Amino acid sequence: MPPVLESLLKIAVLVGGLMTAAAYLVLVERWIAAWVQDRLGPNRVGVPLTKIRLFGLGQPVADGVKFLTKGEFTPGQVDKILYFVAPVAIFVAAMAAFAVVPLGSVVLPASWGFDGPVRLAVAPGLDVGMLYIFAVGSVAVYGVVLGGWASNNKYSFFGAVRSSAQLISYELPLGLGILGVILATGSLRLDNIIVEQARSGTWNVFVQPLGFVVFCVAAFAEAGRLPFDLPEAEQELVGGYHTEYLGVKLMLFMVSEFLHMILAAFLIVILFLGGWHFWGLTGSAEAVSWPVALLRVVVLLAKVMGVILFFMLARWSWPRFRYDQLMEVAWKVMIPWGLINVVVVATWMEYGVQLARPWNLSAAQGMAIVGWGVLLLCWLATTIIDPTASGNRPRRDLSVNDNCSE
Amino acid sequence: MLTHATQRTTMKSDDRNINWVQEPRLGLAGRSYLLLFVQGLTTTLRHFFSRKKTVQSPEQRHEIPDPSIYRGVHRLNRDQRGRVKCVACFLCATACPANCIDIVAAESPWTDREKYPQSFTIDELRCIFCGMCEEACPVDAIELTSLYDLSGKSREEMVFDKEKLLSVYDRTKDAKPMRTSRGEGRGAGDGE
């Protein structure tokens, strides 16, 4: 099979799959929201013009048709060019990041014209996969900021400003969380990270729980999910940066949000939860025959779905952070934790074997004990020091007359 | 005096009249966030698996716990001889805060009262379903039923006239008995 055709096929499957997944995750999100609130959720829309309901599985199609057939109205006060560029930018960035997400490799019969194993990713050979995701992911901030700016609306602008500060702040802990994994693996390639975890049989979450916590929190914030959804904050900002959008452009924003969530879930699974690996089920060789490869894809997607379900449950479990709390969690808790994690992992990579030997432990066991100990210590220290405690109110002993002129 | 009243007053944060309430400092358990984390998640999960309270309207009907105090669509009651009970005293129209009741009174063709409503219309779109008319009525002629799914295709359709209100009574008289028999007793004994 010619490489171009192969790539095109992969892109078609990926884009189609992601769009379908995003559409149906909207339905899942609404179901979960409903169940948490003791409701039933959408269960009416089935096959059109019949009484067949299919538990509401027709809902995403109906939503899509509704979005696409809306009148394409452009508000008068917007910046025309940026108003169109913003949703495209955020959507392209969200979609492009999936190019390096690996689903495993499969050995197909040579008679079909394949030489060597087929890697199930659009851009499988990219050595800087992790950097690529970061670089492309950062473009998403532009979509939000441009959208808010172009809308020429107070609330949109609030949303955009909040979002730019939030996304930039949380990119630091996100990177620090990954750094530990990259140090332990010695590669930026996502499939190498999975293979390394599969080979040793210990997922990174067991040996680097601190990094996992930091990365998870940062991933929630980067995906803009509750309790970090300040860019949108429906209750305060109408709809945040996409208040002025409607129709297809609004749909692009919505789909991008879900793509961000899917990407965050994929990254959590690949970096910390072992990717397609499951003990005694999927083996650890890099390339396998198709039944095992299929099983690996199923395992990977099941894990991703589990993380996404947690994302959706989290939305209804904890209240949104206040803006100053959000910043304090990033700068005073998550970044120090991330730095400590990097130092601990780096130290253990260098001296781990020697340190573990007198205790009769393997390097992984020692790392796990150290990792959980450090997490416990960090959590305890944060609890006692309480760096995020600060009133949001003006202090009574300070006079505001001096610095507040009328 | 006038200048004082119109003077622009801005309250400063060091104003003595402000009573600053400090939020309580969390204890160790609260500050660790772990307990609150688990609490939030368990609450969500408990509701996630709990029995759902949705009523699948229109296949299922809402069950109204006490129809006698429910405030739904109005009806005009009939007495035992099938005549409208209303004596056109205008108390309900006076009590109505939404001014949605319109009565045209005329001399009664019956001997037991002086007036009766020649026309009696309620604008159901204007009505706020406060039940004041029901409270005001001296003869228990107007009542709120437990019909809650009120809908129509035009505004005109939603202005209920006397016949429509009486037909609501015919539809609901078995489902919802009258609250008192005060008015009934009055009109029943006397002949024409």
Short mmCIF file of N, CA, C and O in Angstrom, two decimals, chain A residues 206-271:
data_model
loop_
_atom_site.label_atom_id
_atom_site.label_comp_id
_atom_site.label_asym_id
_atom_site.label_seq_id
_atom_site.Cartn_x
_atom_site.Cartn_y
_atom_site.Cartn_z
N PHE A 206 2.06 4.23 39.28
CA PHE A 206 2.47 3.56 40.52
C PHE A 206 3.78 4.11 41.05
O PHE A 206 4.00 4.13 42.26
N VAL A 207 4.67 4.51 40.12
CA VAL A 207 5.97 4.98 40.58
C VAL A 207 6.06 6.49 40.69
O VAL A 207 6.91 7.01 41.40
N GLN A 208 5.16 7.20 39.98
CA GLN A 208 5.21 8.66 40.05
C GLN A 208 3.83 9.23 40.37
O GLN A 208 3.27 10.01 39.59
N PRO A 209 3.27 8.88 41.52
CA PRO A 209 1.92 9.37 41.82
C PRO A 209 1.86 10.89 41.90
O PRO A 209 0.85 11.48 41.52
N LEU A 210 2.96 11.50 42.35
CA LEU A 210 2.96 12.97 42.46
C LEU A 210 2.81 13.60 41.07
O LEU A 210 2.01 14.51 40.86
N GLY A 211 3.58 13.07 40.13
CA GLY A 211 3.49 13.56 38.77
C GLY A 211 2.10 13.35 38.20
O GLY A 211 1.56 14.20 37.49
N PHE A 212 1.50 12.21 38.55
CA PHE A 212 0.15 11.90 38.07
C PHE A 212 -0.84 12.93 38.57
O PHE A 212 -1.66 13.44 37.80
N VAL A 213 -0.77 13.24 39.87
CA VAL A 213 -1.71 14.21 40.44
C VAL A 213 -1.53 15.57 39.76
O VAL A 213 -2.49 16.20 39.32
N VAL A 214 -0.27 16.00 39.65
CA VAL A 214 0.00 17.30 39.04
C VAL A 214 -0.50 17.32 37.60
O VAL A 214 -1.19 18.26 37.17
N PHE A 215 -0.21 16.25 36.87
CA PHE A 215 -0.62 16.22 35.46
C PHE A 215 -2.13 16.19 35.33
O PHE A 215 -2.70 16.88 34.47
N CYS A 216 -2.80 15.41 36.17
CA CYS A 216 -4.26 15.31 36.08
C CYS A 216 -4.90 16.67 36.33
O CYS A 216 -5.77 17.10 35.56
N VAL A 217 -4.48 17.33 37.39
CA VAL A 217 -5.07 18.63 37.71
C VAL A 217 -4.82 19.61 36.56
O VAL A 217 -5.73 20.31 36.11
N ALA A 218 -3.58 19.61 36.06
CA ALA A 218 -3.25 20.52 34.95
C ALA A 218 -4.05 20.17 33.70
O ALA A 218 -4.49 21.05 32.96
N ALA A 219 -4.24 18.86 33.47
CA ALA A 219 -4.99 18.45 32.28
C ALA A 219 -6.44 18.89 32.38
O ALA A 219 -7.03 19.33 31.38
N PHE A 220 -7.02 18.78 33.58
CA PHE A 220 -8.39 19.29 33.78
C PHE A 220 -8.44 20.77 33.44
O PHE A 220 -9.34 21.23 32.75
N ALA A 221 -7.46 21.51 33.93
CA ALA A 221 -7.46 22.95 33.71
C ALA A 221 -7.24 23.27 32.24
O ALA A 221 -7.87 24.17 31.69
N GLU A 222 -6.35 22.53 31.58
CA GLU A 222 -6.07 22.80 30.17
C GLU A 222 -7.29 22.47 29.32
O GLU A 222 -7.54 23.12 28.32
N ALA A 223 -8.02 21.43 29.71
CA ALA A 223 -9.21 21.08 28.94
C ALA A 223 -10.36 22.02 29.26
O ALA A 223 -11.41 21.96 28.63
N GLY A 224 -10.17 22.89 30.26
CA GLY A 224 -11.22 23.83 30.61
C GLY A 224 -12.45 23.18 31.19
O GLY A 224 -13.57 23.64 31.01
N ARG A 225 -12.24 22.06 31.90
CA ARG A 225 -13.38 21.36 32.50
C ARG A 225 -13.56 21.84 33.93
O ARG A 225 -12.61 22.25 34.58
N LEU A 226 -14.79 21.75 34.41
CA LEU A 226 -15.00 22.00 35.83
C LEU A 226 -14.10 21.08 36.63
O LEU A 226 -13.89 19.95 36.21
N PRO A 227 -13.59 21.47 37.78
CA PRO A 227 -13.78 22.76 38.44
C PRO A 227 -12.87 23.88 37.94
O PRO A 227 -12.63 24.83 38.66
N PHE A 228 -12.37 23.78 36.73
CA PHE A 228 -11.48 24.82 36.22
C PHE A 228 -12.08 25.50 34.99
O PHE A 228 -11.37 25.91 34.11
N ASP A 229 -13.40 25.58 34.88
CA ASP A 229 -13.96 26.06 33.62
C ASP A 229 -14.21 27.57 33.64
O ASP A 229 -15.20 28.05 33.13
N LEU A 230 -13.25 28.31 34.21
CA LEU A 230 -13.47 29.76 34.29
C LEU A 230 -13.59 30.46 32.94
O LEU A 230 -14.27 31.47 32.86
N PRO A 231 -12.95 29.97 31.86
CA PRO A 231 -13.14 30.65 30.58
C PRO A 231 -14.60 30.71 30.16
O PRO A 231 -15.03 31.66 29.55
N GLU A 232 -15.35 29.67 30.53
CA GLU A 232 -16.76 29.67 30.13
C GLU A 232 -17.65 30.19 31.23
O GLU A 232 -18.36 31.15 31.05
N ALA A 233 -17.58 29.52 32.38
CA ALA A 233 -18.31 29.98 33.56
C ALA A 233 -19.70 30.50 33.23
O ALA A 233 -19.99 31.67 33.40
N GLU A 234 -20.55 29.62 32.71
CA GLU A 234 -21.87 30.03 32.26
C GLU A 234 -22.60 30.93 33.25
O GLU A 234 -23.22 31.90 32.87
N GLN A 235 -22.47 30.59 34.54
CA GLN A 235 -23.25 31.32 35.52
C GLN A 235 -22.75 32.75 35.70
O GLN A 235 -23.49 33.61 36.12
N GLU A 236 -21.48 33.00 35.39
CA GLU A 236 -20.95 34.34 35.60
C GLU A 236 -20.80 35.12 34.29
O GLU A 236 -21.04 36.30 34.23
N LEU A 237 -20.39 34.41 33.24
CA LEU A 237 -19.97 35.11 32.03
C LEU A 237 -20.86 34.78 30.84
O LEU A 237 -20.41 34.85 29.71
N VAL A 238 -22.10 34.41 31.07
CA VAL A 238 -23.02 34.02 30.00
C VAL A 238 -22.48 32.77 29.31
O VAL A 238 -22.98 31.69 29.46
N GLY A 239 -21.43 32.91 28.52
CA GLY A 239 -20.84 31.73 27.89
C GLY A 239 -19.35 31.93 27.71
O GLY A 239 -18.71 31.16 27.02
N GLY A 240 -18.81 33.00 28.30
CA GLY A 240 -17.39 33.24 28.12
C GLY A 240 -17.05 33.62 26.70
O GLY A 240 -17.80 34.34 26.04
N TYR A 241 -15.94 33.08 26.23
CA TYR A 241 -15.41 33.55 24.95
C TYR A 241 -16.32 33.24 23.78
O TYR A 241 -16.20 33.85 22.73
N HIS A 242 -17.24 32.28 23.88
CA HIS A 242 -18.09 32.02 22.73
C HIS A 242 -19.52 32.53 22.90
O HIS A 242 -20.44 32.04 22.26
N THR A 243 -19.67 33.57 23.72
CA THR A 243 -21.00 34.15 23.89
C THR A 243 -21.59 34.62 22.56
O THR A 243 -22.77 34.44 22.28
N GLU A 244 -20.77 35.24 21.73
CA GLU A 244 -21.27 35.88 20.51
C GLU A 244 -21.33 34.90 19.33
O GLU A 244 -21.56 35.33 18.20
N TYR A 245 -21.06 33.65 19.57
CA TYR A 245 -21.01 32.72 18.45
C TYR A 245 -22.29 31.91 18.34
O TYR A 245 -22.96 31.66 19.35
N LEU A 246 -22.60 31.47 17.14
CA LEU A 246 -23.76 30.61 16.95
C LEU A 246 -23.52 29.72 15.74
O LEU A 246 -22.55 29.91 15.00
N GLY A 247 -24.38 28.76 15.58
CA GLY A 247 -24.33 27.91 14.40
C GLY A 247 -23.07 27.08 14.31
O GLY A 247 -22.58 26.56 15.31
N VAL A 248 -22.54 26.99 13.11
CA VAL A 248 -21.40 26.11 12.86
C VAL A 248 -20.18 26.53 13.69
O VAL A 248 -19.45 25.70 14.21
N LYS A 249 -19.99 27.84 13.83
CA LYS A 249 -18.80 28.30 14.55
C LYS A 249 -18.87 27.92 16.04
O LYS A 249 -17.89 27.51 16.63
N LEU A 250 -20.09 28.05 16.59
CA LEU A 250 -20.25 27.61 17.98
C LEU A 250 -19.99 26.11 18.09
O LEU A 250 -19.37 25.64 19.04
N MET A 251 -20.45 25.38 17.08
CA MET A 251 -20.25 23.93 17.11
C MET A 251 -18.77 23.61 17.09
O MET A 251 -18.32 22.70 17.81
N LEU A 252 -18.00 24.36 16.31
CA LEU A 252 -16.55 24.12 16.29
C LEU A 252 -15.95 24.33 17.68
O LEU A 252 -15.11 23.54 18.13
N PHE A 253 -16.38 25.38 18.38
CA PHE A 253 -15.89 25.60 19.74
C PHE A 253 -16.25 24.44 20.65
O PHE A 253 -15.42 23.94 21.42
N MET A 254 -17.51 24.01 20.55
CA MET A 254 -17.99 22.93 21.43
C MET A 254 -17.22 21.64 21.16
O MET A 254 -16.76 20.97 22.08
N VAL A 255 -17.10 21.32 19.86
CA VAL A 255 -16.40 20.09 19.51
C VAL A 255 -14.95 20.17 19.98
O VAL A 255 -14.39 19.20 20.49
N SER A 256 -14.34 21.36 19.83
CA SER A 256 -12.95 21.51 20.26
C SER A 256 -12.81 21.25 21.75
O SER A 256 -11.85 20.63 22.20
N GLU A 257 -13.81 21.72 22.53
CA GLU A 257 -13.75 21.46 23.96
C GLU A 257 -13.74 19.96 24.25
O GLU A 257 -12.97 19.48 25.07
N PHE A 258 -14.60 19.25 23.53
CA PHE A 258 -14.64 17.81 23.77
C PHE A 258 -13.37 17.14 23.26
O PHE A 258 -12.89 16.17 23.86
N LEU A 259 -12.81 17.67 22.15
CA LEU A 259 -11.55 17.10 21.66
C LEU A 259 -10.44 17.31 22.69
O LEU A 259 -9.61 16.43 22.91
N HIS A 260 -10.43 18.50 23.32
CA HIS A 260 -9.44 18.74 24.37
C HIS A 260 -9.57 17.72 25.48
O HIS A 260 -8.59 17.20 26.00
N MET A 261 -10.83 17.44 25.84
CA MET A 261 -11.05 16.48 26.92
C MET A 261 -10.59 15.09 26.49
O MET A 261 -9.94 14.38 27.27
N ILE A 262 -10.89 14.70 25.26
CA ILE A 262 -10.47 13.38 24.78
C ILE A 262 -8.95 13.31 24.76
O ILE A 262 -8.35 12.32 25.20
N LEU A 263 -8.32 14.39 24.30
CA LEU A 263 -6.85 14.40 24.24
C LEU A 263 -6.27 14.30 25.64
O LEU A 263 -5.32 13.53 25.87
N ALA A 264 -6.85 15.05 26.59
CA ALA A 264 -6.35 14.99 27.96
C ALA A 264 -6.47 13.57 28.50
O ALA A 264 -5.56 13.06 29.14
N ALA A 265 -7.62 12.93 28.20
CA ALA A 265 -7.82 11.56 28.68
C ALA A 265 -6.80 10.62 28.04
O ALA A 265 -6.21 9.77 28.72
N PHE A 266 -6.57 10.78 26.74
CA PHE A 266 -5.57 9.95 26.05
C PHE A 266 -4.20 10.13 26.69
O PHE A 266 -3.48 9.16 26.94
N LEU A 267 -3.83 11.38 26.96
CA LEU A 267 -2.50 11.63 27.51
C LEU A 267 -2.37 11.03 28.91
O LEU A 267 -1.35 10.43 29.24
N ILE A 268 -3.41 11.18 29.72
CA ILE A 268 -3.36 10.60 31.07
C ILE A 268 -3.16 9.09 30.96
O ILE A 268 -2.35 8.49 31.66
N VAL A 269 -3.92 8.47 30.04
CA VAL A 269 -3.84 7.01 29.90
C VAL A 269 -2.48 6.59 29.36
O VAL A 269 -1.84 5.66 29.88
N ILE A 270 -2.00 7.30 28.33
CA ILE A 270 -0.75 6.89 27.71
C ILE A 270 0.44 7.14 28.62
O ILE A 270 1.32 6.29 28.77
N LEU A 271 0.46 8.30 29.26
CA LEU A 271 1.63 8.64 30.05
C LEU A 271 1.66 7.92 31.40
O LEU A 271 2.71 7.55 31.88
#
